[in-house]
Amino acid sequence: DSGVTQTPKHLITATGQRVTLRCSPRSGDLSVYWYQQSLDQGLQFLIQYYNGEERAKGNILERFSAQQFPDLHSELNLSSLELGDSALYFCASSVDGIRDEQYFGPGTRLTVT
Amino acid sequence: AQSVAQPEDQVNVAEGNPLTVKCTYSVSGNPYLFWYVQYPNRGLQFLLKYITGDNLVKGSYGFEAEFNKSQTSFHLKKPSALVSDSALYFCAVSQYSGYALNFGKGTSLLVTP
């Protein structure tokens, strides 16, 4: 158990809908990262937050947004969902920044029908 | 730009034999290098990292990796493979001037009894 929790574990929704994925980092970790894993794209970095502020942005679509709250939990919002958004979404946390190892949550499997 | 390559989709090894999973990287500055392992239906787990210092890095579960700056490589090794080592292995790279962590496409390791 990494100490990172993600909810829900599975999510099935229809095209055009909006969903919110939630992540709670390990106790004491200030950075939260979001990743998308799919068979064709592999593991793609989406976005990083550090202590409530956006620190780095990767291949995140404009339809996607995220935030980190004062209690350090984070949410990833996916809107206008398309079939191609079906993937495993991971949250990870680390103590500080990019030199620190990241601890991954179990993931949320999103299926868009 | 930074990138990482894992040239082998799959590596097959007999139990008890040494294993090597290859990784090469490309960054404009000094790299931060990581290895992660993913078991089926699980999040990624940190194995080891190179930030600076000794080129030979020792990590979890008996794994080690050698940083080779001239060959821009960071191969993962283990002297004696176990069946339980069978999993998907990811190499990742970042650098100080950027904060994103770029993952390779992963190498599937199969250790047979």
mmCIF file with all atom_site columns, N, CA and C in Angstrom, chain A residues 36-101:
data_model
loop_
_atom_site.group_PDB
_atom_site.id
_atom_site.type_symbol
_atom_site.label_atom_id
_atom_site.label_alt_id
_atom_site.label_comp_id
_atom_site.label_asym_id
_atom_site.label_entity_id
_atom_site.label_seq_id
_atom_site.pdbx_PDB_ins_code
_atom_site.Cartn_x
_atom_site.Cartn_y
_atom_site.Cartn_z
_atom_site.occupancy
_atom_site.B_iso_or_equiv
_atom_site.pdbx_formal_charge
_atom_site.auth_seq_id
_atom_site.auth_comp_id
_atom_site.auth_asym_id
_atom_site.auth_atom_id
_atom_site.pdbx_PDB_model_num
ATOM 1   N N  . GLN A 1 36  ? -2.048  9.566  -17.237 1.00 0.00 ? 36  GLN A N  1
ATOM 2   C CA . GLN A 1 36  ? -3.011  8.774  -17.989 1.00 0.00 ? 36  GLN A CA 1
ATOM 3   C C  . GLN A 1 36  ? -2.259  7.593  -18.596 1.00 0.00 ? 36  GLN A C  1
ATOM 4   N N  . GLN A 1 37  ? -2.786  6.386  -18.403 1.00 0.00 ? 37  GLN A N  1
ATOM 5   C CA . GLN A 1 37  ? -2.151  5.206  -18.993 1.00 0.00 ? 37  GLN A CA 1
ATOM 6   C C  . GLN A 1 37  ? -3.131  4.513  -19.925 1.00 0.00 ? 37  GLN A C  1
ATOM 7   N N  . SER A 1 38  ? -2.732  4.387  -21.172 1.00 0.00 ? 38  SER A N  1
ATOM 8   C CA . SER A 1 38  ? -3.542  3.665  -22.143 1.00 0.00 ? 38  SER A CA 1
ATOM 9   C C  . SER A 1 38  ? -2.635  2.789  -22.977 1.00 0.00 ? 38  SER A C  1
ATOM 10  N N  . LEU A 1 39  ? -3.222  1.815  -23.646 1.00 0.00 ? 39  LEU A N  1
ATOM 11  C CA . LEU A 1 39  ? -2.418  0.865  -24.418 1.00 0.00 ? 39  LEU A CA 1
ATOM 12  C C  . LEU A 1 39  ? -1.673  1.545  -25.552 1.00 0.00 ? 39  LEU A C  1
ATOM 13  N N  . ASP A 1 40  ? -2.331  2.500  -26.212 1.00 0.00 ? 40  ASP A N  1
ATOM 14  C CA . ASP A 1 40  ? -1.695  3.089  -27.380 1.00 0.00 ? 40  ASP A CA 1
ATOM 15  C C  . ASP A 1 40  ? -0.762  4.251  -27.025 1.00 0.00 ? 40  ASP A C  1
ATOM 16  N N  . GLN A 1 41  ? -1.054  4.972  -25.953 1.00 0.00 ? 41  GLN A N  1
ATOM 17  C CA . GLN A 1 41  ? -0.229  6.138  -25.603 1.00 0.00 ? 41  GLN A CA 1
ATOM 18  C C  . GLN A 1 41  ? 0.779   5.859  -24.498 1.00 0.00 ? 41  GLN A C  1
ATOM 19  N N  . GLY A 1 42  ? 0.639   4.731  -23.835 1.00 0.00 ? 42  GLY A N  1
ATOM 20  C CA . GLY A 1 42  ? 1.543   4.451  -22.723 1.00 0.00 ? 42  GLY A CA 1
ATOM 21  C C  . GLY A 1 42  ? 1.193   5.308  -21.523 1.00 0.00 ? 42  GLY A C  1
ATOM 22  N N  . LEU A 1 43  ? 2.200   5.621  -20.715 1.00 0.00 ? 43  LEU A N  1
ATOM 23  C CA . LEU A 1 43  ? 2.001   6.404  -19.498 1.00 0.00 ? 43  LEU A CA 1
ATOM 24  C C  . LEU A 1 43  ? 2.352   7.855  -19.798 1.00 0.00 ? 43  LEU A C  1
ATOM 25  N N  . GLN A 1 44  ? 1.343   8.714  -19.741 1.00 0.00 ? 44  GLN A N  1
ATOM 26  C CA . GLN A 1 44  ? 1.517   10.116 -20.092 1.00 0.00 ? 44  GLN A CA 1
ATOM 27  C C  . GLN A 1 44  ? 1.331   11.005 -18.864 1.00 0.00 ? 44  GLN A C  1
ATOM 28  N N  . PHE A 1 45  ? 2.296   11.878 -18.633 1.00 0.00 ? 45  PHE A N  1
ATOM 29  C CA . PHE A 1 45  ? 2.181   12.853 -17.558 1.00 0.00 ? 45  PHE A CA 1
ATOM 30  C C  . PHE A 1 45  ? 1.173   13.916 -17.958 1.00 0.00 ? 45  PHE A C  1
ATOM 31  N N  . LEU A 1 46  ? 0.255   14.230 -17.053 1.00 0.00 ? 46  LEU A N  1
ATOM 32  C CA . LEU A 1 46  ? -0.761  15.237 -17.330 1.00 0.00 ? 46  LEU A CA 1
ATOM 33  C C  . LEU A 1 46  ? -0.442  16.569 -16.664 1.00 0.00 ? 46  LEU A C  1
ATOM 34  N N  . ILE A 1 47  ? -0.306  16.544 -15.336 1.00 0.00 ? 47  ILE A N  1
ATOM 35  C CA . ILE A 1 47  ? -0.139  17.792 -14.618 1.00 0.00 ? 47  ILE A CA 1
ATOM 36  C C  . ILE A 1 47  ? 0.402   17.520 -13.221 1.00 0.00 ? 47  ILE A C  1
ATOM 37  N N  . GLN A 1 48  ? 1.095   18.518 -12.667 1.00 0.00 ? 48  GLN A N  1
ATOM 38  C CA . GLN A 1 48  ? 1.612   18.431 -11.310 1.00 0.00 ? 48  GLN A CA 1
ATOM 39  C C  . GLN A 1 48  ? 1.202   19.658 -10.511 1.00 0.00 ? 48  GLN A C  1
ATOM 40  N N  . TYR A 1 49  ? 0.838   19.424 -9.255  1.00 0.00 ? 49  TYR A N  1
ATOM 41  C CA . TYR A 1 49  ? 0.575   20.507 -8.312  1.00 0.00 ? 49  TYR A CA 1
ATOM 42  C C  . TYR A 1 49  ? 1.520   20.364 -7.128  1.00 0.00 ? 49  TYR A C  1
ATOM 43  N N  . TYR A 1 50  ? 1.931   21.502 -6.622  1.00 0.00 ? 50  TYR A N  1
ATOM 44  C CA . TYR A 1 50  ? 2.778   21.530 -5.430  1.00 0.00 ? 50  TYR A CA 1
ATOM 45  C C  . TYR A 1 50  ? 2.155   22.505 -4.443  1.00 0.00 ? 50  TYR A C  1
ATOM 46  N N  . ASN A 1 51  ? 1.731   21.974 -3.322  1.00 0.00 ? 51  ASN A N  1
ATOM 47  C CA . ASN A 1 51  ? 1.185   22.798 -2.234  1.00 0.00 ? 51  ASN A CA 1
ATOM 48  C C  . ASN A 1 51  ? 0.116   23.770 -2.740  1.00 0.00 ? 51  ASN A C  1
ATOM 49  N N  . GLY A 1 52  ? -0.739  23.275 -3.594  1.00 0.00 ? 52  GLY A N  1
ATOM 50  C CA . GLY A 1 52  ? -1.865  24.060 -4.069  1.00 0.00 ? 52  GLY A CA 1
ATOM 51  C C  . GLY A 1 52  ? -1.638  24.808 -5.367  1.00 0.00 ? 52  GLY A C  1
ATOM 52  N N  . GLU A 1 53  ? -0.388  24.872 -5.814  1.00 0.00 ? 53  GLU A N  1
ATOM 53  C CA . GLU A 1 53  ? -0.094  25.636 -7.024  1.00 0.00 ? 53  GLU A CA 1
ATOM 54  C C  . GLU A 1 53  ? 0.280   24.706 -8.176  1.00 0.00 ? 53  GLU A C  1
ATOM 55  N N  . GLU A 1 54  ? -0.149  25.038 -9.368  1.00 0.00 ? 54  GLU A N  1
ATOM 56  C CA . GLU A 1 54  ? 0.259   24.267 -10.536 1.00 0.00 ? 54  GLU A CA 1
ATOM 57  C C  . GLU A 1 54  ? 1.737   24.462 -10.783 1.00 0.00 ? 54  GLU A C  1
ATOM 58  N N  . ARG A 1 55  ? 2.488   23.365 -10.938 1.00 0.00 ? 55  ARG A N  1
ATOM 59  C CA . ARG A 1 55  ? 3.932   23.461 -11.103 1.00 0.00 ? 55  ARG A CA 1
ATOM 60  C C  . ARG A 1 55  ? 4.377   23.036 -12.504 1.00 0.00 ? 55  ARG A C  1
ATOM 61  N N  . ALA A 1 56  ? 3.737   22.052 -13.074 1.00 0.00 ? 56  ALA A N  1
ATOM 62  C CA . ALA A 1 56  ? 4.146   21.593 -14.399 1.00 0.00 ? 56  ALA A CA 1
ATOM 63  C C  . ALA A 1 56  ? 2.947   21.036 -15.140 1.00 0.00 ? 56  ALA A C  1
ATOM 64  N N  . LYS A 1 57  ? 2.988   21.226 -16.443 1.00 0.00 ? 57  LYS A N  1
ATOM 65  C CA . LYS A 1 57  ? 1.892   20.750 -17.280 1.00 0.00 ? 57  LYS A CA 1
ATOM 66  C C  . LYS A 1 57  ? 2.462   19.866 -18.362 1.00 0.00 ? 57  LYS A C  1
ATOM 67  N N  . GLY A 1 58  ? 1.822   18.743 -18.590 1.00 0.00 ? 58  GLY A N  1
ATOM 68  C CA . GLY A 1 58  ? 2.258   17.840 -19.651 1.00 0.00 ? 58  GLY A CA 1
ATOM 69  C C  . GLY A 1 58  ? 1.232   17.793 -20.759 1.00 0.00 ? 58  GLY A C  1
ATOM 70  N N  . ASN A 1 59  ? 0.934   16.586 -21.185 1.00 0.00 ? 59  ASN A N  1
ATOM 71  C CA . ASN A 1 59  ? 0.012   16.412 -22.309 1.00 0.00 ? 59  ASN A CA 1
ATOM 72  C C  . ASN A 1 59  ? -1.438  16.422 -21.855 1.00 0.00 ? 59  ASN A C  1
ATOM 73  N N  . ILE A 1 60  ? -1.843  17.474 -21.222 1.00 0.00 ? 60  ILE A N  1
ATOM 74  C CA . ILE A 1 60  ? -3.207  17.536 -20.709 1.00 0.00 ? 60  ILE A CA 1
ATOM 75  C C  . ILE A 1 60  ? -4.089  18.311 -21.686 1.00 0.00 ? 60  ILE A C  1
ATOM 76  N N  . LEU A 1 61  ? -5.219  17.702 -22.036 1.00 0.00 ? 61  LEU A N  1
ATOM 77  C CA . LEU A 1 61  ? -6.135  18.332 -22.980 1.00 0.00 ? 61  LEU A CA 1
ATOM 78  C C  . LEU A 1 61  ? -6.840  19.518 -22.329 1.00 0.00 ? 61  LEU A C  1
ATOM 79  N N  . GLU A 1 62  ? -7.319  20.424 -23.157 1.00 0.00 ? 62  GLU A N  1
ATOM 80  C CA . GLU A 1 62  ? -8.035  21.592 -22.620 1.00 0.00 ? 62  GLU A CA 1
ATOM 81  C C  . GLU A 1 62  ? -9.342  21.185 -21.955 1.00 0.00 ? 62  GLU A C  1
ATOM 82  N N  . ARG A 1 63  ? -9.883  20.034 -22.341 1.00 0.00 ? 63  ARG A N  1
ATOM 83  C CA . ARG A 1 63  ? -11.125 19.536 -21.727 1.00 0.00 ? 63  ARG A CA 1
ATOM 84  C C  . ARG A 1 63  ? -10.874 19.007 -20.312 1.00 0.00 ? 63  ARG A C  1
ATOM 85  N N  . PHE A 1 64  ? -9.622  18.858 -19.950 1.00 0.00 ? 64  PHE A N  1
ATOM 86  C CA . PHE A 1 64  ? -9.266  18.335 -18.636 1.00 0.00 ? 64  PHE A CA 1
ATOM 87  C C  . PHE A 1 64  ? -8.747  19.483 -17.759 1.00 0.00 ? 64  PHE A C  1
ATOM 88  N N  . SER A 1 65  ? -9.035  19.415 -16.495 1.00 0.00 ? 65  SER A N  1
ATOM 89  C CA . SER A 1 65  ? -8.498  20.404 -15.569 1.00 0.00 ? 65  SER A CA 1
ATOM 90  C C  . SER A 1 65  ? -8.281  19.736 -14.226 1.00 0.00 ? 65  SER A C  1
ATOM 91  N N  . ALA A 1 66  ? -7.464  20.343 -13.410 1.00 0.00 ? 66  ALA A N  1
ATOM 92  C CA . ALA A 1 66  ? -7.185  19.767 -12.102 1.00 0.00 ? 66  ALA A CA 1
ATOM 93  C C  . ALA A 1 66  ? -6.990  20.884 -11.102 1.00 0.00 ? 66  ALA A C  1
ATOM 94  N N  . GLN A 1 67  ? -7.061  20.527 -9.837  1.00 0.00 ? 67  GLN A N  1
ATOM 95  C CA . GLN A 1 67  ? -6.725  21.465 -8.786  1.00 0.00 ? 67  GLN A CA 1
ATOM 96  C C  . GLN A 1 67  ? -6.297  20.696 -7.547  1.00 0.00 ? 67  GLN A C  1
ATOM 97  N N  . GLN A 1 68  ? -5.556  21.390 -6.696  1.00 0.00 ? 68  GLN A N  1
ATOM 98  C CA . GLN A 1 68  ? -5.146  20.824 -5.416  1.00 0.00 ? 68  GLN A CA 1
ATOM 99  C C  . GLN A 1 68  ? -5.690  21.744 -4.329  1.00 0.00 ? 68  GLN A C  1
ATOM 100 N N  . PHE A 1 69  ? -6.336  21.157 -3.388  1.00 0.00 ? 69  PHE A N  1
ATOM 101 C CA . PHE A 1 69  ? -7.029  21.911 -2.343  1.00 0.00 ? 69  PHE A CA 1
ATOM 102 C C  . PHE A 1 69  ? -6.130  22.159 -1.141  1.00 0.00 ? 69  PHE A C  1
ATOM 103 N N  . PRO A 1 70  ? -6.556  23.062 -0.222  1.00 0.00 ? 70  PRO A N  1
ATOM 104 C CA . PRO A 1 70  ? -5.721  23.366 0.958   1.00 0.00 ? 70  PRO A CA 1
ATOM 105 C C  . PRO A 1 70  ? -5.348  22.138 1.788   1.00 0.00 ? 70  PRO A C  1
ATOM 106 N N  . ASP A 1 71  ? -6.203  21.120 1.803   1.00 0.00 ? 71  ASP A N  1
ATOM 107 C CA . ASP A 1 71  ? -5.840  19.908 2.561   1.00 0.00 ? 71  ASP A CA 1
ATOM 108 C C  . ASP A 1 71  ? -4.961  18.978 1.733   1.00 0.00 ? 71  ASP A C  1
ATOM 109 N N  . LEU A 1 72  ? -4.541  19.427 0.577   1.00 0.00 ? 72  LEU A N  1
ATOM 110 C CA . LEU A 1 72  ? -3.611  18.784 -0.357  1.00 0.00 ? 72  LEU A CA 1
ATOM 111 C C  . LEU A 1 72  ? -4.218  17.671 -1.208  1.00 0.00 ? 72  LEU A C  1
ATOM 112 N N  . HIS A 1 73  ? -5.494  17.354 -1.004  1.00 0.00 ? 73  HIS A N  1
ATOM 113 C CA . HIS A 1 73  ? -6.060  16.389 -1.920  1.00 0.00 ? 73  HIS A CA 1
ATOM 114 C C  . HIS A 1 73  ? -6.256  17.065 -3.279  1.00 0.00 ? 73  HIS A C  1
ATOM 115 N N  . SER A 1 74  ? -6.365  16.255 -4.309  1.00 0.00 ? 74  SER A N  1
ATOM 116 C CA . SER A 1 74  ? -6.444  16.803 -5.661  1.00 0.00 ? 74  SER A CA 1
ATOM 117 C C  . SER A 1 74  ? -7.606  16.167 -6.411  1.00 0.00 ? 74  SER A C  1
ATOM 118 N N  . GLU A 1 75  ? -8.132  16.913 -7.344  1.00 0.00 ? 75  GLU A N  1
ATOM 119 C CA . GLU A 1 75  ? -9.189  16.398 -8.214  1.00 0.00 ? 75  GLU A CA 1
ATOM 120 C C  . GLU A 1 75  ? -8.823  16.656 -9.666  1.00 0.00 ? 75  GLU A C  1
ATOM 121 N N  . LEU A 1 76  ? -9.124  15.680 -10.492 1.00 0.00 ? 76  LEU A N  1
ATOM 122 C CA . LEU A 1 76  ? -8.929  15.797 -11.935 1.00 0.00 ? 76  LEU A CA 1
ATOM 123 C C  . LEU A 1 76  ? -10.304 15.761 -12.571 1.00 0.00 ? 76  LEU A C  1
ATOM 124 N N  . ASN A 1 77  ? -10.639 16.836 -13.275 1.00 0.00 ? 77  ASN A N  1
ATOM 125 C CA . ASN A 1 77  ? -11.933 16.947 -13.928 1.00 0.00 ? 77  ASN A CA 1
ATOM 126 C C  . ASN A 1 77  ? -11.784 16.701 -15.417 1.00 0.00 ? 77  ASN A C  1
ATOM 127 N N  . LEU A 1 78  ? -12.593 15.786 -15.928 1.00 0.00 ? 78  LEU A N  1
ATOM 128 C CA . LEU A 1 78  ? -12.566 15.448 -17.348 1.00 0.00 ? 78  LEU A CA 1
ATOM 129 C C  . LEU A 1 78  ? -13.941 15.763 -17.914 1.00 0.00 ? 78  LEU A C  1
ATOM 130 N N  . SER A 1 79  ? -14.003 16.601 -18.923 1.00 0.00 ? 79  SER A N  1
ATOM 131 C CA . SER A 1 79  ? -15.298 16.999 -19.468 1.00 0.00 ? 79  SER A CA 1
ATOM 132 C C  . SER A 1 79  ? -15.396 16.684 -20.956 1.00 0.00 ? 79  SER A C  1
ATOM 133 N N  . SER A 1 80  ? -16.616 16.770 -21.466 1.00 0.00 ? 80  SER A N  1
ATOM 134 C CA . SER A 1 80  ? -16.887 16.467 -22.884 1.00 0.00 ? 80  SER A CA 1
ATOM 135 C C  . SER A 1 80  ? -16.183 15.183 -23.297 1.00 0.00 ? 80  SER A C  1
ATOM 136 N N  . LEU A 1 81  ? -16.409 14.166 -22.507 1.00 0.00 ? 81  LEU A N  1
ATOM 137 C CA . LEU A 1 81  ? -15.649 12.925 -22.658 1.00 0.00 ? 81  LEU A CA 1
ATOM 138 C C  . LEU A 1 81  ? -15.844 12.288 -24.025 1.00 0.00 ? 81  LEU A C  1
ATOM 139 N N  . GLU A 1 82  ? -14.751 11.726 -24.524 1.00 0.00 ? 82  GLU A N  1
ATOM 140 C CA . GLU A 1 82  ? -14.734 11.016 -25.801 1.00 0.00 ? 82  GLU A CA 1
ATOM 141 C C  . GLU A 1 82  ? -14.312 9.581  -25.553 1.00 0.00 ? 82  GLU A C  1
ATOM 142 N N  . LEU A 1 83  ? -14.597 8.726  -26.532 1.00 0.00 ? 83  LEU A N  1
ATOM 143 C CA . LEU A 1 83  ? -14.243 7.320  -26.381 1.00 0.00 ? 83  LEU A CA 1
ATOM 144 C C  . LEU A 1 83  ? -12.750 7.155  -26.103 1.00 0.00 ? 83  LEU A C  1
ATOM 145 N N  . GLY A 1 84  ? -11.949 8.003  -26.732 1.00 0.00 ? 84  GLY A N  1
ATOM 146 C CA . GLY A 1 84  ? -10.499 7.919  -26.587 1.00 0.00 ? 84  GLY A CA 1
ATOM 147 C C  . GLY A 1 84  ? -9.984  8.309  -25.217 1.00 0.00 ? 84  GLY A C  1
ATOM 148 N N  . ASP A 1 85  ? -10.853 8.838  -24.380 1.00 0.00 ? 85  ASP A N  1
ATOM 149 C CA . ASP A 1 85  ? -10.432 9.184  -23.017 1.00 0.00 ? 85  ASP A CA 1
ATOM 150 C C  . ASP A 1 85  ? -10.455 7.978  -22.102 1.00 0.00 ? 85  ASP A C  1
ATOM 151 N N  . SER A 1 86  ? -10.986 6.877  -22.576 1.00 0.00 ? 86  SER A N  1
ATOM 152 C CA . SER A 1 86  ? -10.997 5.653  -21.777 1.00 0.00 ? 86  SER A CA 1
ATOM 153 C C  . SER A 1 86  ? -9.556  5.254  -21.483 1.00 0.00 ? 86  SER A C  1
ATOM 154 N N  . ALA A 1 87  ? -9.247  5.117  -20.204 1.00 0.00 ? 87  ALA A N  1
ATOM 155 C CA . ALA A 1 87  ? -7.865  4.847  -19.797 1.00 0.00 ? 87  ALA A CA 1
ATOM 156 C C  . ALA A 1 87  ? -7.832  4.630  -18.299 1.00 0.00 ? 87  ALA A C  1
ATOM 157 N N  . LEU A 1 88  ? -6.632  4.322  -17.832 1.00 0.00 ? 88  LEU A N  1
ATOM 158 C CA . LEU A 1 88  ? -6.375  4.235  -16.397 1.00 0.00 ? 88  LEU A CA 1
ATOM 159 C C  . LEU A 1 88  ? -5.731  5.555  -15.995 1.00 0.00 ? 88  LEU A C  1
ATOM 160 N N  . TYR A 1 89  ? -6.279  6.203  -15.006 1.00 0.00 ? 89  TYR A N  1
ATOM 161 C CA . TYR A 1 89  ? -5.759  7.488  -14.539 1.00 0.00 ? 89  TYR A CA 1
ATOM 162 C C  . TYR A 1 89  ? -5.134  7.271  -13.167 1.00 0.00 ? 89  TYR A C  1
ATOM 163 N N  . PHE A 1 90  ? -3.845  7.607  -13.097 1.00 0.00 ? 90  PHE A N  1
ATOM 164 C CA . PHE A 1 90  ? -3.107  7.459  -11.853 1.00 0.00 ? 90  PHE A CA 1
ATOM 165 C C  . PHE A 1 90  ? -2.820  8.813  -11.232 1.00 0.00 ? 90  PHE A C  1
ATOM 166 N N  . CYS A 1 91  ? -2.870  8.820  -9.942  1.00 0.00 ? 91  CYS A N  1
ATOM 167 C CA . CYS A 1 91  ? -2.383  9.933  -9.160  1.00 0.00 ? 91  CYS A CA 1
ATOM 168 C C  . CYS A 1 91  ? -1.124  9.447  -8.437  1.00 0.00 ? 91  CYS A C  1
ATOM 169 N N  . ALA A 1 92  ? -0.169  10.322 -8.294  1.00 0.00 ? 92  ALA A N  1
ATOM 170 C CA . ALA A 1 92  ? 1.036   10.006 -7.530  1.00 0.00 ? 92  ALA A CA 1
ATOM 171 C C  . ALA A 1 92  ? 1.357   11.196 -6.647  1.00 0.00 ? 92  ALA A C  1
ATOM 172 N N  . SER A 1 93  ? 2.102   10.944 -5.585  1.00 0.00 ? 93  SER A N  1
ATOM 173 C CA . SER A 1 93  ? 2.525   12.051 -4.739  1.00 0.00 ? 93  SER A CA 1
ATOM 174 C C  . SER A 1 93  ? 3.993   11.893 -4.383  1.00 0.00 ? 93  SER A C  1
ATOM 175 N N  . SER A 1 94  ? 4.619   12.994 -4.053  1.00 0.00 ? 94  SER A N  1
ATOM 176 C CA . SER A 1 94  ? 5.998   12.973 -3.587  1.00 0.00 ? 94  SER A CA 1
ATOM 177 C C  . SER A 1 94  ? 6.173   14.062 -2.541  1.00 0.00 ? 94  SER A C  1
ATOM 178 N N  . VAL A 1 95  ? 7.265   13.945 -1.796  1.00 0.00 ? 95  VAL A N  1
ATOM 179 C CA . VAL A 1 95  ? 7.504   14.882 -0.703  1.00 0.00 ? 95  VAL A CA 1
ATOM 180 C C  . VAL A 1 95  ? 7.586   16.312 -1.237  1.00 0.00 ? 95  VAL A C  1
ATOM 181 N N  . ASP A 1 96  ? 8.405   16.458 -2.295  1.00 0.00 ? 96  ASP A N  1
ATOM 182 C CA . ASP A 1 96  ? 8.620   17.814 -2.811  1.00 0.00 ? 96  ASP A CA 1
ATOM 183 C C  . ASP A 1 96  ? 8.506   17.801 -4.324  1.00 0.00 ? 96  ASP A C  1
ATOM 184 N N  . GLY A 1 97  ? 9.665   17.735 -4.988  1.00 0.00 ? 97  GLY A N  1
ATOM 185 C CA . GLY A 1 97  ? 9.632   17.917 -6.440  1.00 0.00 ? 97  GLY A CA 1
ATOM 186 C C  . GLY A 1 97  ? 10.138  16.730 -7.200  1.00 0.00 ? 97  GLY A C  1
ATOM 187 N N  . ILE A 1 98  ? 10.663  17.009 -8.351  1.00 0.00 ? 98  ILE A N  1
ATOM 188 C CA . ILE A 1 98  ? 10.916  15.989 -9.357  1.00 0.00 ? 98  ILE A CA 1
ATOM 189 C C  . ILE A 1 98  ? 12.080  15.072 -8.990  1.00 0.00 ? 98  ILE A C  1
ATOM 190 N N  . ARG A 1 99  ? 12.907  15.468 -8.013  1.00 0.00 ? 99  ARG A N  1
ATOM 191 C CA . ARG A 1 99  ? 14.023  14.594 -7.637  1.00 0.00 ? 99  ARG A CA 1
ATOM 192 C C  . ARG A 1 99  ? 13.577  13.503 -6.658  1.00 0.00 ? 99  ARG A C  1
ATOM 193 N N  . ASP A 1 100 ? 12.368  13.653 -6.171  1.00 0.00 ? 100 ASP A N  1
ATOM 194 C CA . ASP A 1 100 ? 11.866  12.692 -5.188  1.00 0.00 ? 100 ASP A CA 1
ATOM 195 C C  . ASP A 1 100 ? 11.092  11.574 -5.870  1.00 0.00 ? 100 ASP A C  1
ATOM 196 N N  . GLU A 1 101 ? 11.187  10.373 -5.282  1.00 0.00 ? 101 GLU A N  1
ATOM 197 C CA . GLU A 1 101 ? 10.408  9.281  -5.844  1.00 0.00 ? 101 GLU A CA 1
ATOM 198 C C  . GLU A 1 101 ? 8.931   9.546  -5.649  1.00 0.00 ? 101 GLU A C  1
#
